[in-house]
């Protein structure tokens, strides 16, 4: 057996990327926007369905930021954000000079908790400010409690930004994640389910919102022969070369999702006989997960010397990359001064959780090495 490093989530090529990149070069369209970008948006819109409009951007982080801009979030406004997530969900709140209000997870989906969300909204209103938006995340590709969360958001008339950066291809009751809220966010970073090397998209439900997003993403140029600006602009548009990679990647999106779900089944067969380790599984039949990353919770067992960190080190010794879950935002030094509503569910998940290698490139040999580490560790 080789000892080559096994990574958490690497990009995989379809082989069609070169053709579209070459076309960008042949067309002399080596800049932002262009034919590949338009085609990529069109294919994504068709794939997502649900009358969605897609603006292709240079990152998922840009998409979160533009969603806040389009919702009119300004300095001093408050924005609710799921605490258990990657920092890119929350950073753009600070870019706007707004105040993040973090909400805990619930144990079933690991995503934003409906009860704590409502407590947070009521308390913020009582303190004098109704939150301007809610950023809910389909973490690791697993849909949050869509019905409960959207019911609360509708009741208080607060728009939802659906961070679907990890959830392209996941769905709720047959509707694609990212198309359920006021805005949806996708990421095509190298570690995500498909990549454009770096890239993202903002999903909206109107042509006008898409046009506004593109306007802001291309420096907010007014309609004039000279350069005229009445709004703050951003340089957030996707490059035509990167969109070429995206067009090639769309050909294997379905395959990548099938592969990741197959990897989740592989982990199911291993963990079903191990009491101390629980594989995260979707339990609601209305939800479909792309299982972007397979994740586990490790119970501490002093007798067998089993705990999360020891398991991670056992993988590391075998040159296999595993990582703790995202560290909750309310526990991050940069966000420690902002309000948090919860019962430490996210904190507990962070202590016990581990992300396992889940990339579409995993070989049978890789799987055998992973399985050997787990069986030896839990013997
Ligand atoms: C990756 C990611 C983002 C940001 O996407 P980038 O394309 O890397 O900017 C946002 N939110 C979540 C949950 C992510 O995992």
mmCIF file of C-alpha atoms and ligand atoms in Angstrom:
data_model
loop_
_atom_site.group_PDB
_atom_site.id
_atom_site.type_symbol
_atom_site.label_atom_id
_atom_site.label_comp_id
_atom_site.label_asym_id
_atom_site.label_seq_id
_atom_site.Cartn_x
_atom_site.Cartn_y
_atom_site.Cartn_z
ATOM 1 C CA UNK A 1 0.000 0.000 0.000
ATOM 2 C CA UNK A 2 1.263 3.463 -0.861
ATOM 3 C CA UNK A 3 1.370 6.146 1.809
ATOM 4 C CA UNK A 4 0.318 9.029 -0.440
ATOM 5 C CA UNK A 5 -1.680 11.637 1.485
ATOM 6 C CA UNK A 6 -5.449 11.245 1.361
ATOM 7 C CA UNK A 7 -7.180 14.632 1.425
ATOM 8 C CA UNK A 8 -10.579 15.672 2.717
ATOM 9 C CA UNK A 9 -11.967 16.994 -0.558
ATOM 10 C CA UNK A 10 -9.962 17.548 -3.750
ATOM 11 C CA UNK A 11 -11.234 18.860 -7.096
ATOM 12 C CA UNK A 12 -11.830 16.343 -9.882
ATOM 13 C CA UNK A 13 -11.596 17.133 -13.612
ATOM 14 C CA UNK A 14 -14.204 16.042 -16.166
ATOM 15 C CA UNK A 15 -11.753 16.429 -19.052
ATOM 16 C CA UNK A 16 -14.030 18.934 -20.800
ATOM 17 C CA UNK A 17 -12.610 21.979 -18.991
ATOM 18 C CA UNK A 18 -9.748 22.475 -21.498
ATOM 19 C CA UNK A 19 -12.157 22.900 -24.402
ATOM 20 C CA UNK A 20 -14.014 25.772 -22.730
ATOM 21 C CA UNK A 21 -10.866 27.421 -21.390
ATOM 22 C CA UNK A 22 -9.380 27.240 -24.895
ATOM 23 C CA UNK A 23 -12.542 28.837 -26.272
ATOM 24 C CA UNK A 24 -12.133 31.782 -23.873
ATOM 25 C CA UNK A 25 -8.551 32.199 -25.119
ATOM 26 C CA UNK A 26 -9.506 31.799 -28.810
ATOM 27 C CA UNK A 27 -12.324 34.332 -28.407
ATOM 28 C CA UNK A 28 -9.860 36.757 -26.773
ATOM 29 C CA UNK A 29 -12.390 36.898 -23.932
ATOM 30 C CA UNK A 30 -9.874 36.770 -21.106
ATOM 31 C CA UNK A 31 -11.609 38.990 -18.622
ATOM 32 C CA UNK A 32 -14.638 39.111 -16.343
ATOM 33 C CA UNK A 33 -18.035 38.296 -17.817
ATOM 34 C CA UNK A 34 -18.406 36.930 -21.364
ATOM 35 C CA UNK A 35 -19.858 33.978 -23.291
ATOM 36 C CA UNK A 36 -18.662 31.228 -20.904
ATOM 37 C CA UNK A 37 -20.056 33.170 -17.931
ATOM 38 C CA UNK A 38 -23.447 33.565 -19.655
ATOM 39 C CA UNK A 39 -23.515 29.871 -20.612
ATOM 40 C CA UNK A 40 -22.508 28.781 -17.106
ATOM 41 C CA UNK A 41 -25.278 30.905 -15.578
ATOM 42 C CA UNK A 42 -27.808 29.482 -18.045
ATOM 43 C CA UNK A 43 -26.867 25.881 -17.245
ATOM 44 C CA UNK A 44 -27.009 26.560 -13.501
ATOM 45 C CA UNK A 45 -30.426 28.225 -13.841
ATOM 46 C CA UNK A 46 -31.749 25.196 -15.690
ATOM 47 C CA UNK A 47 -30.219 22.810 -13.167
ATOM 48 C CA UNK A 48 -31.601 24.693 -10.160
ATOM 49 C CA UNK A 49 -35.074 25.203 -11.633
ATOM 50 C CA UNK A 50 -37.677 26.866 -9.403
ATOM 51 C CA UNK A 51 -37.550 30.008 -11.583
ATOM 52 C CA UNK A 52 -34.141 30.965 -10.299
ATOM 53 C CA UNK A 53 -31.760 33.563 -11.689
ATOM 54 C CA UNK A 54 -28.016 33.164 -11.256
ATOM 55 C CA UNK A 55 -25.282 35.818 -11.196
ATOM 56 C CA UNK A 56 -21.830 34.197 -11.469
ATOM 57 C CA UNK A 57 -19.274 35.810 -9.160
ATOM 58 C CA UNK A 58 -15.634 35.413 -8.189
ATOM 59 C CA UNK A 59 -16.405 33.682 -4.855
ATOM 60 C CA UNK A 60 -19.117 32.476 -2.528
ATOM 61 C CA UNK A 61 -18.026 35.123 -0.041
ATOM 62 C CA UNK A 62 -18.786 37.813 -2.652
ATOM 63 C CA UNK A 63 -22.237 36.276 -3.100
ATOM 64 C CA UNK A 64 -22.983 36.505 0.649
ATOM 65 C CA UNK A 65 -21.779 40.114 0.622
ATOM 66 C CA UNK A 66 -23.893 41.110 -2.399
ATOM 67 C CA UNK A 67 -26.961 39.451 -0.861
ATOM 68 C CA UNK A 68 -26.536 41.756 2.147
ATOM 69 C CA UNK A 69 -25.994 44.791 -0.111
ATOM 70 C CA UNK A 70 -29.121 43.957 -2.136
ATOM 71 C CA UNK A 71 -31.161 43.541 1.053
ATOM 72 C CA UNK A 72 -30.070 47.022 2.079
ATOM 73 C CA UNK A 73 -28.045 45.955 5.134
ATOM 74 C CA UNK A 74 -26.195 49.016 6.394
ATOM 75 C CA UNK A 75 -23.872 50.079 9.187
ATOM 76 C CA UNK A 76 -25.395 49.325 12.602
ATOM 77 C CA UNK A 77 -28.038 46.923 11.268
ATOM 78 C CA UNK A 78 -28.274 43.464 12.808
ATOM 79 C CA UNK A 79 -28.064 40.229 10.818
ATOM 80 C CA UNK A 80 -28.748 36.794 12.270
ATOM 81 C CA UNK A 81 -26.264 34.090 11.276
ATOM 82 C CA UNK A 82 -25.970 30.384 12.026
ATOM 83 C CA UNK A 83 -23.005 30.045 14.385
ATOM 84 C CA UNK A 84 -21.818 26.622 13.206
ATOM 85 C CA UNK A 85 -20.458 27.493 9.771
ATOM 86 C CA UNK A 86 -17.390 28.608 7.869
ATOM 87 C CA UNK A 87 -16.377 32.214 8.613
ATOM 88 C CA UNK A 88 -17.282 33.263 5.052
ATOM 89 C CA UNK A 89 -20.977 33.126 6.021
ATOM 90 C CA UNK A 90 -20.429 35.808 8.675
ATOM 91 C CA UNK A 91 -17.515 38.005 7.550
ATOM 92 C CA UNK A 92 -19.562 39.975 4.985
ATOM 93 C CA UNK A 93 -21.848 41.178 7.812
ATOM 94 C CA UNK A 94 -18.808 43.015 9.167
ATOM 95 C CA UNK A 95 -17.856 44.275 5.678
ATOM 96 C CA UNK A 96 -21.181 46.161 5.794
ATOM 97 C CA UNK A 97 -20.438 47.524 9.265
ATOM 98 C CA UNK A 98 -23.449 45.536 10.484
ATOM 99 C CA UNK A 99 -23.713 43.462 13.667
ATOM 100 C CA UNK A 100 -23.819 39.661 13.516
ATOM 101 C CA UNK A 101 -26.186 37.917 15.933
ATOM 102 C CA UNK A 102 -25.248 34.249 16.207
ATOM 103 C CA UNK A 103 -27.730 31.432 16.703
ATOM 104 C CA UNK A 104 -26.998 27.879 17.861
ATOM 105 C CA UNK A 105 -27.628 24.635 15.945
ATOM 106 C CA UNK A 106 -30.153 21.892 16.643
ATOM 107 C CA UNK A 107 -28.927 18.279 16.912
ATOM 108 C CA UNK A 108 -30.932 16.777 14.032
ATOM 109 C CA UNK A 109 -29.463 18.673 11.045
ATOM 110 C CA UNK A 110 -26.658 20.536 12.901
ATOM 111 C CA UNK A 111 -28.036 23.722 11.327
ATOM 112 C CA UNK A 112 -29.748 26.823 12.744
ATOM 113 C CA UNK A 113 -32.128 25.973 15.596
ATOM 114 C CA UNK A 114 -35.740 27.194 15.111
ATOM 115 C CA UNK A 115 -36.408 27.728 18.850
ATOM 116 C CA UNK A 116 -33.253 29.756 19.408
ATOM 117 C CA UNK A 117 -33.862 31.663 16.182
ATOM 118 C CA UNK A 118 -37.227 32.819 17.450
ATOM 119 C CA UNK A 119 -35.828 33.687 20.888
ATOM 120 C CA UNK A 120 -33.108 35.734 19.183
ATOM 121 C CA UNK A 121 -35.544 37.602 16.910
ATOM 122 C CA UNK A 122 -37.881 38.429 19.799
ATOM 123 C CA UNK A 123 -35.035 39.585 22.030
ATOM 124 C CA UNK A 124 -33.444 41.744 19.337
ATOM 125 C CA UNK A 125 -36.815 43.356 18.623
ATOM 126 C CA UNK A 126 -37.285 43.946 22.365
ATOM 127 C CA UNK A 127 -33.837 45.566 22.489
ATOM 128 C CA UNK A 128 -34.922 47.916 19.720
ATOM 129 C CA UNK A 129 -33.731 46.472 16.382
ATOM 130 C CA UNK A 130 -35.426 43.975 14.148
ATOM 131 C CA UNK A 131 -32.789 41.877 12.330
ATOM 132 C CA UNK A 132 -32.490 42.764 8.635
ATOM 133 C CA UNK A 133 -31.709 39.237 7.391
ATOM 134 C CA UNK A 134 -31.141 35.641 8.455
ATOM 135 C CA UNK A 135 -28.175 33.689 7.090
ATOM 136 C CA UNK A 136 -29.033 29.983 7.316
ATOM 137 C CA UNK A 137 -26.571 27.345 6.141
ATOM 138 C CA UNK A 138 -27.035 23.874 4.631
ATOM 139 C CA UNK A 139 -23.890 22.665 6.357
ATOM 140 C CA UNK A 140 -21.936 19.804 4.767
ATOM 141 C CA UNK A 141 -24.697 19.640 2.145
ATOM 142 C CA UNK A 142 -27.411 18.801 4.679
ATOM 143 C CA UNK A 143 -30.580 20.896 4.419
ATOM 144 C CA UNK A 144 -31.546 22.889 7.498
ATOM 145 C CA UNK A 145 -35.100 22.602 8.902
ATOM 146 C CA UNK A 146 -36.561 24.459 5.946
ATOM 147 C CA UNK A 147 -40.211 24.498 6.962
ATOM 148 C CA UNK A 148 -39.640 25.615 10.578
ATOM 149 C CA UNK A 149 -37.023 28.237 9.730
ATOM 150 C CA UNK A 150 -38.967 29.744 6.821
ATOM 151 C CA UNK A 151 -42.176 29.820 8.877
ATOM 152 C CA UNK A 152 -40.449 31.927 11.531
ATOM 153 C CA UNK A 153 -38.763 34.166 8.943
ATOM 154 C CA UNK A 154 -42.124 34.732 7.198
ATOM 155 C CA UNK A 155 -43.879 35.437 10.486
ATOM 156 C CA UNK A 156 -41.417 38.211 11.358
ATOM 157 C CA UNK A 157 -40.975 39.230 7.706
ATOM 158 C CA UNK A 158 -37.211 38.809 7.687
ATOM 159 C CA UNK A 159 -35.588 37.651 4.423
ATOM 160 C CA UNK A 160 -33.445 34.509 4.401
ATOM 161 C CA UNK A 161 -30.060 34.254 2.737
ATOM 162 C CA UNK A 162 -29.539 30.563 2.099
ATOM 163 C CA UNK A 163 -25.844 29.752 2.287
ATOM 164 C CA UNK A 164 -25.758 26.754 -0.058
ATOM 165 C CA UNK A 165 -22.005 26.976 -0.661
ATOM 166 C CA UNK A 166 -21.670 23.342 0.407
ATOM 167 C CA UNK A 167 -25.066 22.189 -0.849
ATOM 168 C CA UNK A 168 -25.200 22.390 -4.662
ATOM 169 C CA UNK A 169 -27.457 19.480 -5.670
ATOM 170 C CA UNK A 170 -29.038 19.056 -2.230
ATOM 171 C CA UNK A 171 -32.781 19.587 -2.071
ATOM 172 C CA UNK A 172 -35.842 19.871 0.137
ATOM 173 C CA UNK A 173 -39.116 18.352 -1.096
ATOM 174 C CA UNK A 174 -37.616 18.249 -4.580
ATOM 175 C CA UNK A 175 -36.670 21.935 -4.591
ATOM 176 C CA UNK A 176 -32.989 22.755 -4.891
ATOM 177 C CA UNK A 177 -31.189 24.265 -1.920
ATOM 178 C CA UNK A 178 -30.290 27.847 -2.757
ATOM 179 C CA UNK A 179 -33.648 28.546 -4.428
ATOM 180 C CA UNK A 180 -35.790 28.597 -1.280
ATOM 181 C CA UNK A 181 -34.962 31.973 0.289
ATOM 182 C CA UNK A 182 -34.722 35.600 -0.824
ATOM 183 C CA UNK A 183 -31.183 34.879 -2.006
ATOM 184 C CA UNK A 184 -29.056 31.752 -2.310
ATOM 185 C CA UNK A 185 -25.275 31.447 -2.282
ATOM 186 C CA UNK A 186 -23.115 28.916 -4.119
ATOM 187 C CA UNK A 187 -19.358 28.418 -3.953
ATOM 188 C CA UNK A 188 -17.115 26.890 -6.604
ATOM 189 C CA UNK A 189 -13.972 26.951 -4.496
ATOM 190 C CA UNK A 190 -11.526 24.089 -5.095
ATOM 191 C CA UNK A 191 -12.814 22.005 -2.184
ATOM 192 C CA UNK A 192 -16.508 22.227 -3.058
ATOM 193 C CA UNK A 193 -18.663 19.765 -5.011
ATOM 194 C CA UNK A 194 -17.655 21.410 -8.314
ATOM 195 C CA UNK A 195 -15.002 24.064 -8.812
ATOM 196 C CA UNK A 196 -14.149 26.992 -11.073
ATOM 197 C CA UNK A 197 -10.778 27.244 -9.211
ATOM 198 C CA UNK A 198 -12.335 30.127 -7.313
ATOM 199 C CA UNK A 199 -15.872 31.274 -7.849
ATOM 200 C CA UNK A 200 -19.375 31.580 -6.563
ATOM 201 C CA UNK A 201 -22.877 32.559 -7.522
ATOM 202 C CA UNK A 202 -25.766 34.545 -6.175
ATOM 203 C CA UNK A 203 -29.163 32.947 -6.775
ATOM 204 C CA UNK A 204 -32.261 35.122 -6.765
ATOM 205 C CA UNK A 205 -35.847 34.802 -7.889
ATOM 206 C CA UNK A 206 -36.076 37.768 -10.269
ATOM 207 C CA UNK A 207 -34.308 39.005 -13.371
ATOM 208 C CA UNK A 208 -34.096 42.438 -11.766
ATOM 209 C CA UNK A 209 -32.228 41.109 -8.692
ATOM 210 C CA UNK A 210 -29.789 39.287 -10.955
ATOM 211 C CA UNK A 211 -29.190 42.469 -12.979
ATOM 212 C CA UNK A 212 -28.640 44.465 -9.797
ATOM 213 C CA UNK A 213 -26.160 41.844 -8.545
ATOM 214 C CA UNK A 214 -24.204 42.040 -11.820
ATOM 215 C CA UNK A 215 -24.322 45.853 -11.633
ATOM 216 C CA UNK A 216 -22.782 45.929 -8.145
ATOM 217 C CA UNK A 217 -20.335 43.131 -9.067
ATOM 218 C CA UNK A 218 -18.964 45.196 -11.978
ATOM 219 C CA UNK A 219 -18.204 48.426 -10.083
ATOM 220 C CA UNK A 220 -21.716 49.942 -10.212
ATOM 221 C CA UNK A 221 -21.178 51.771 -13.485
ATOM 222 C CA UNK A 222 -24.034 54.146 -14.276
ATOM 223 C CA UNK A 223 -25.364 54.433 -17.813
ATOM 224 C CA UNK A 224 -23.006 57.121 -19.158
ATOM 225 C CA UNK A 225 -20.197 57.376 -21.748
ATOM 226 C CA UNK A 226 -17.695 58.331 -19.044
ATOM 227 C CA UNK A 227 -17.177 56.413 -15.809
ATOM 228 C CA UNK A 228 -19.990 57.553 -13.554
ATOM 229 C CA UNK A 229 -20.902 56.009 -10.187
ATOM 230 C CA UNK A 230 -23.755 56.772 -7.814
ATOM 231 C CA UNK A 231 -23.287 53.647 -5.667
ATOM 232 C CA UNK A 232 -20.408 51.782 -4.077
ATOM 233 C CA UNK A 233 -19.188 49.178 -6.570
ATOM 234 C CA UNK A 234 -17.400 45.852 -6.223
ATOM 235 C CA UNK A 235 -15.086 43.835 -8.444
ATOM 236 C CA UNK A 236 -16.903 40.538 -7.876
ATOM 237 C CA UNK A 237 -17.765 39.229 -11.368
ATOM 238 C CA UNK A 238 -16.649 35.752 -12.433
ATOM 239 C CA UNK A 239 -13.830 35.529 -14.983
ATOM 240 C CA UNK A 240 -14.682 34.065 -18.394
ATOM 241 C CA UNK A 241 -11.729 31.643 -18.077
ATOM 242 C CA UNK A 242 -12.973 30.370 -14.686
ATOM 243 C CA UNK A 243 -16.492 29.988 -16.098
ATOM 244 C CA UNK A 244 -14.938 27.698 -18.736
ATOM 245 C CA UNK A 245 -13.774 25.415 -15.924
ATOM 246 C CA UNK A 246 -17.303 25.596 -14.501
ATOM 247 C CA UNK A 247 -18.850 24.517 -17.825
ATOM 248 C CA UNK A 248 -16.556 21.481 -17.878
ATOM 249 C CA UNK A 249 -17.357 20.742 -14.233
ATOM 250 C CA UNK A 250 -21.132 20.804 -14.762
ATOM 251 C CA UNK A 251 -20.739 17.649 -16.854
ATOM 252 C CA UNK A 252 -19.747 15.676 -13.760
ATOM 253 C CA UNK A 253 -21.857 17.390 -11.099
ATOM 254 C CA UNK A 254 -24.295 14.500 -10.952
ATOM 255 C CA UNK A 255 -21.457 11.983 -10.901
ATOM 256 C CA UNK A 256 -19.717 13.900 -8.087
ATOM 257 C CA UNK A 257 -22.900 13.855 -6.013
ATOM 258 C CA UNK A 258 -23.370 10.124 -6.645
ATOM 259 C CA UNK A 259 -19.733 9.534 -5.664
ATOM 260 C CA UNK A 260 -20.029 11.484 -2.408
ATOM 261 C CA UNK A 261 -23.247 9.706 -1.499
ATOM 262 C CA UNK A 262 -21.578 6.390 -2.263
ATOM 263 C CA UNK A 263 -18.709 7.367 0.054
ATOM 264 C CA UNK A 264 -21.285 8.096 2.762
ATOM 265 C CA UNK A 265 -22.651 4.547 2.262
ATOM 266 C CA UNK A 266 -19.091 3.215 2.574
ATOM 267 C CA UNK A 267 -18.791 4.943 5.958
ATOM 268 C CA UNK A 268 -22.230 3.635 6.964
ATOM 269 C CA UNK A 269 -21.082 0.038 6.541
ATOM 270 C CA UNK A 270 -17.996 0.706 8.678
ATOM 271 C CA UNK A 271 -19.644 2.620 11.511
ATOM 272 C CA UNK A 272 -22.839 0.640 11.968
ATOM 273 C CA UNK A 273 -20.985 -1.856 14.159
ATOM 274 C CA UNK A 274 -19.018 0.750 16.166
ATOM 275 C CA UNK A 275 -20.924 2.017 19.218
ATOM 276 C CA UNK A 276 -18.646 4.948 20.066
ATOM 277 C CA UNK A 277 -18.861 6.598 16.645
ATOM 278 C CA UNK A 278 -21.996 7.916 14.994
ATOM 279 C CA UNK A 279 -22.081 8.844 11.301
ATOM 280 C CA UNK A 280 -24.219 11.905 10.507
ATOM 281 C CA UNK A 281 -27.244 10.780 8.502
ATOM 282 C CA UNK A 282 -30.235 12.569 7.034
ATOM 283 C CA UNK A 283 -33.330 11.283 8.870
ATOM 284 C CA UNK A 284 -36.002 13.370 7.131
ATOM 285 C CA UNK A 285 -37.238 11.832 3.864
ATOM 286 C CA UNK A 286 -38.075 15.304 2.506
ATOM 287 C CA UNK A 287 -34.352 16.123 2.514
ATOM 288 C CA UNK A 288 -31.764 15.042 -0.037
ATOM 289 C CA UNK A 289 -28.106 15.656 0.812
ATOM 290 C CA UNK A 290 -25.181 15.771 -1.598
ATOM 291 C CA UNK A 291 -23.128 14.592 1.428
ATOM 292 C CA UNK A 292 -20.422 17.055 0.455
ATOM 293 C CA UNK A 293 -18.467 15.858 3.481
ATOM 294 C CA UNK A 294 -19.191 12.763 5.535
ATOM 295 C CA UNK A 295 -19.014 13.659 9.213
ATOM 296 C CA UNK A 296 -19.012 11.727 12.485
ATOM 297 C CA UNK A 297 -19.447 12.312 16.202
ATOM 298 C CA UNK A 298 -17.034 10.498 18.503
ATOM 299 C CA UNK A 299 -18.142 9.560 22.024
ATOM 300 C CA UNK A 300 -15.404 9.766 24.646
ATOM 301 C CA UNK A 301 -14.524 6.320 25.963
ATOM 302 C CA UNK A 302 -11.747 6.431 28.559
ATOM 303 C CA UNK A 303 -11.704 2.637 28.763
ATOM 304 C CA UNK A 304 -10.842 2.204 25.093
ATOM 305 C CA UNK A 305 -8.917 5.488 24.918
ATOM 306 C CA UNK A 306 -11.331 6.657 22.211
ATOM 307 C CA UNK A 307 -11.929 10.346 21.635
ATOM 308 C CA UNK A 308 -12.150 12.694 18.691
ATOM 309 C CA UNK A 309 -8.598 13.989 18.875
ATOM 310 C CA UNK A 310 -7.056 10.522 19.205
ATOM 311 C CA UNK A 311 -8.956 9.355 16.151
ATOM 312 C CA UNK A 312 -7.830 12.407 14.193
ATOM 313 C CA UNK A 313 -4.220 11.687 15.177
ATOM 314 C CA UNK A 314 -4.579 8.039 14.171
ATOM 315 C CA UNK A 315 -5.678 9.215 10.710
ATOM 316 C CA UNK A 316 -2.868 11.772 10.615
ATOM 317 C CA UNK A 317 -0.297 9.079 11.423
ATOM 318 C CA UNK A 318 -1.567 7.163 8.397
ATOM 319 C CA UNK A 319 -1.205 10.359 6.310
ATOM 320 C CA UNK A 320 -4.979 10.817 6.026
ATOM 321 C CA UNK A 321 -6.442 14.297 6.398
ATOM 322 C CA UNK A 322 -9.429 14.641 8.766
ATOM 323 C CA UNK A 323 -10.636 17.857 10.348
ATOM 324 C CA UNK A 324 -12.809 18.927 13.260
ATOM 325 C CA UNK A 325 -16.144 20.468 12.283
ATOM 326 C CA UNK A 326 -16.212 24.218 11.669
ATOM 327 C CA UNK A 327 -15.500 26.037 14.913
ATOM 328 C CA UNK A 328 -18.663 27.987 15.800
ATOM 329 C CA UNK A 329 -18.478 31.708 15.019
ATOM 330 C CA UNK A 330 -19.511 32.799 18.538
ATOM 331 C CA UNK A 331 -16.383 31.024 19.837
ATOM 332 C CA UNK A 332 -14.062 32.754 17.335
ATOM 333 C CA UNK A 333 -11.896 35.576 18.715
ATOM 334 C CA UNK A 334 -12.928 37.919 15.865
ATOM 335 C CA UNK A 335 -16.642 37.519 16.700
ATOM 336 C CA UNK A 336 -16.468 37.100 20.482
ATOM 337 C CA UNK A 337 -18.068 40.494 21.234
ATOM 338 C CA UNK A 338 -21.298 39.816 19.346
ATOM 339 C CA UNK A 339 -24.551 38.375 20.718
ATOM 340 C CA UNK A 340 -25.191 34.621 20.726
ATOM 341 C CA UNK A 341 -28.399 32.727 21.456
ATOM 342 C CA UNK A 342 -28.187 29.032 22.220
ATOM 343 C CA UNK A 343 -27.568 26.020 24.419
ATOM 344 C CA UNK A 344 -24.053 25.030 23.311
ATOM 345 C CA UNK A 345 -25.217 22.428 20.770
ATOM 346 C CA UNK A 346 -22.792 23.819 18.158
ATOM 347 C CA UNK A 347 -19.990 23.949 20.747
ATOM 348 C CA UNK A 348 -20.572 20.317 21.688
ATOM 349 C CA UNK A 349 -20.658 19.234 18.021
ATOM 350 C CA UNK A 350 -17.365 21.060 17.513
ATOM 351 C CA UNK A 351 -15.782 19.160 20.433
ATOM 352 C CA UNK A 352 -16.882 15.720 19.227
ATOM 353 C CA UNK A 353 -17.178 16.044 15.462
ATOM 354 C CA UNK A 354 -14.817 15.086 12.661
ATOM 355 C CA UNK A 355 -14.971 15.488 8.852
ATOM 356 C CA UNK A 356 -13.746 12.462 6.911
ATOM 357 C CA UNK A 357 -12.181 12.202 3.437
ATOM 358 C CA UNK A 358 -15.130 12.535 1.037
ATOM 359 C CA UNK A 359 -13.714 13.578 -2.362
ATOM 360 C CA UNK A 360 -14.863 12.011 -5.621
ATOM 361 C CA UNK A 361 -11.258 10.930 -6.281
ATOM 362 C CA UNK A 362 -11.089 8.382 -3.420
ATOM 363 C CA UNK A 363 -9.829 5.048 -4.768
ATOM 364 C CA UNK A 364 -10.569 1.559 -3.465
ATOM 365 C CA UNK A 365 -7.066 1.516 -2.039
ATOM 366 C CA UNK A 366 -7.710 4.827 -0.253
ATOM 367 C CA UNK A 367 -10.912 3.405 1.231
ATOM 368 C CA UNK A 368 -9.080 0.322 2.447
ATOM 369 C CA UNK A 369 -6.487 2.516 4.198
ATOM 370 C CA UNK A 370 -9.258 4.597 5.824
ATOM 371 C CA UNK A 371 -11.133 1.498 6.947
ATOM 372 C CA UNK A 372 -7.988 -0.034 8.424
ATOM 373 C CA UNK A 373 -7.315 3.045 10.579
ATOM 374 C CA UNK A 374 -10.871 3.006 11.944
ATOM 375 C CA UNK A 375 -11.035 -0.716 12.694
ATOM 376 C CA UNK A 376 -7.600 -0.722 14.325
ATOM 377 C CA UNK A 377 -8.449 2.389 16.382
ATOM 378 C CA UNK A 378 -11.753 1.066 17.710
ATOM 379 C CA UNK A 379 -10.669 -2.524 18.342
HETATM 380 C C1 LIG B 1 -16.898 27.741 1.097
HETATM 381 C C2 LIG B 1 -17.957 28.411 1.861
HETATM 382 C C3 LIG B 1 -18.283 29.762 1.654
HETATM 383 C C4 LIG B 1 -17.466 30.709 0.834
HETATM 384 O O1 LIG B 1 -17.182 30.361 -0.431
HETATM 385 P P1 LIG B 1 -15.839 30.892 -1.157
HETATM 386 O O2 LIG B 1 -16.124 30.568 -2.581
HETATM 387 O O3 LIG B 1 -14.705 30.117 -0.590
HETATM 388 O O4 LIG B 1 -15.717 32.353 -0.910
HETATM 389 C C5 LIG B 1 -19.359 30.302 2.344
HETATM 390 N N1 LIG B 1 -20.060 29.569 3.213
HETATM 391 C C6 LIG B 1 -19.768 28.282 3.454
HETATM 392 C C7 LIG B 1 -20.611 27.526 4.421
HETATM 393 C C8 LIG B 1 -18.708 27.659 2.804
HETATM 394 O O5 LIG B 1 -18.398 26.396 3.083
#
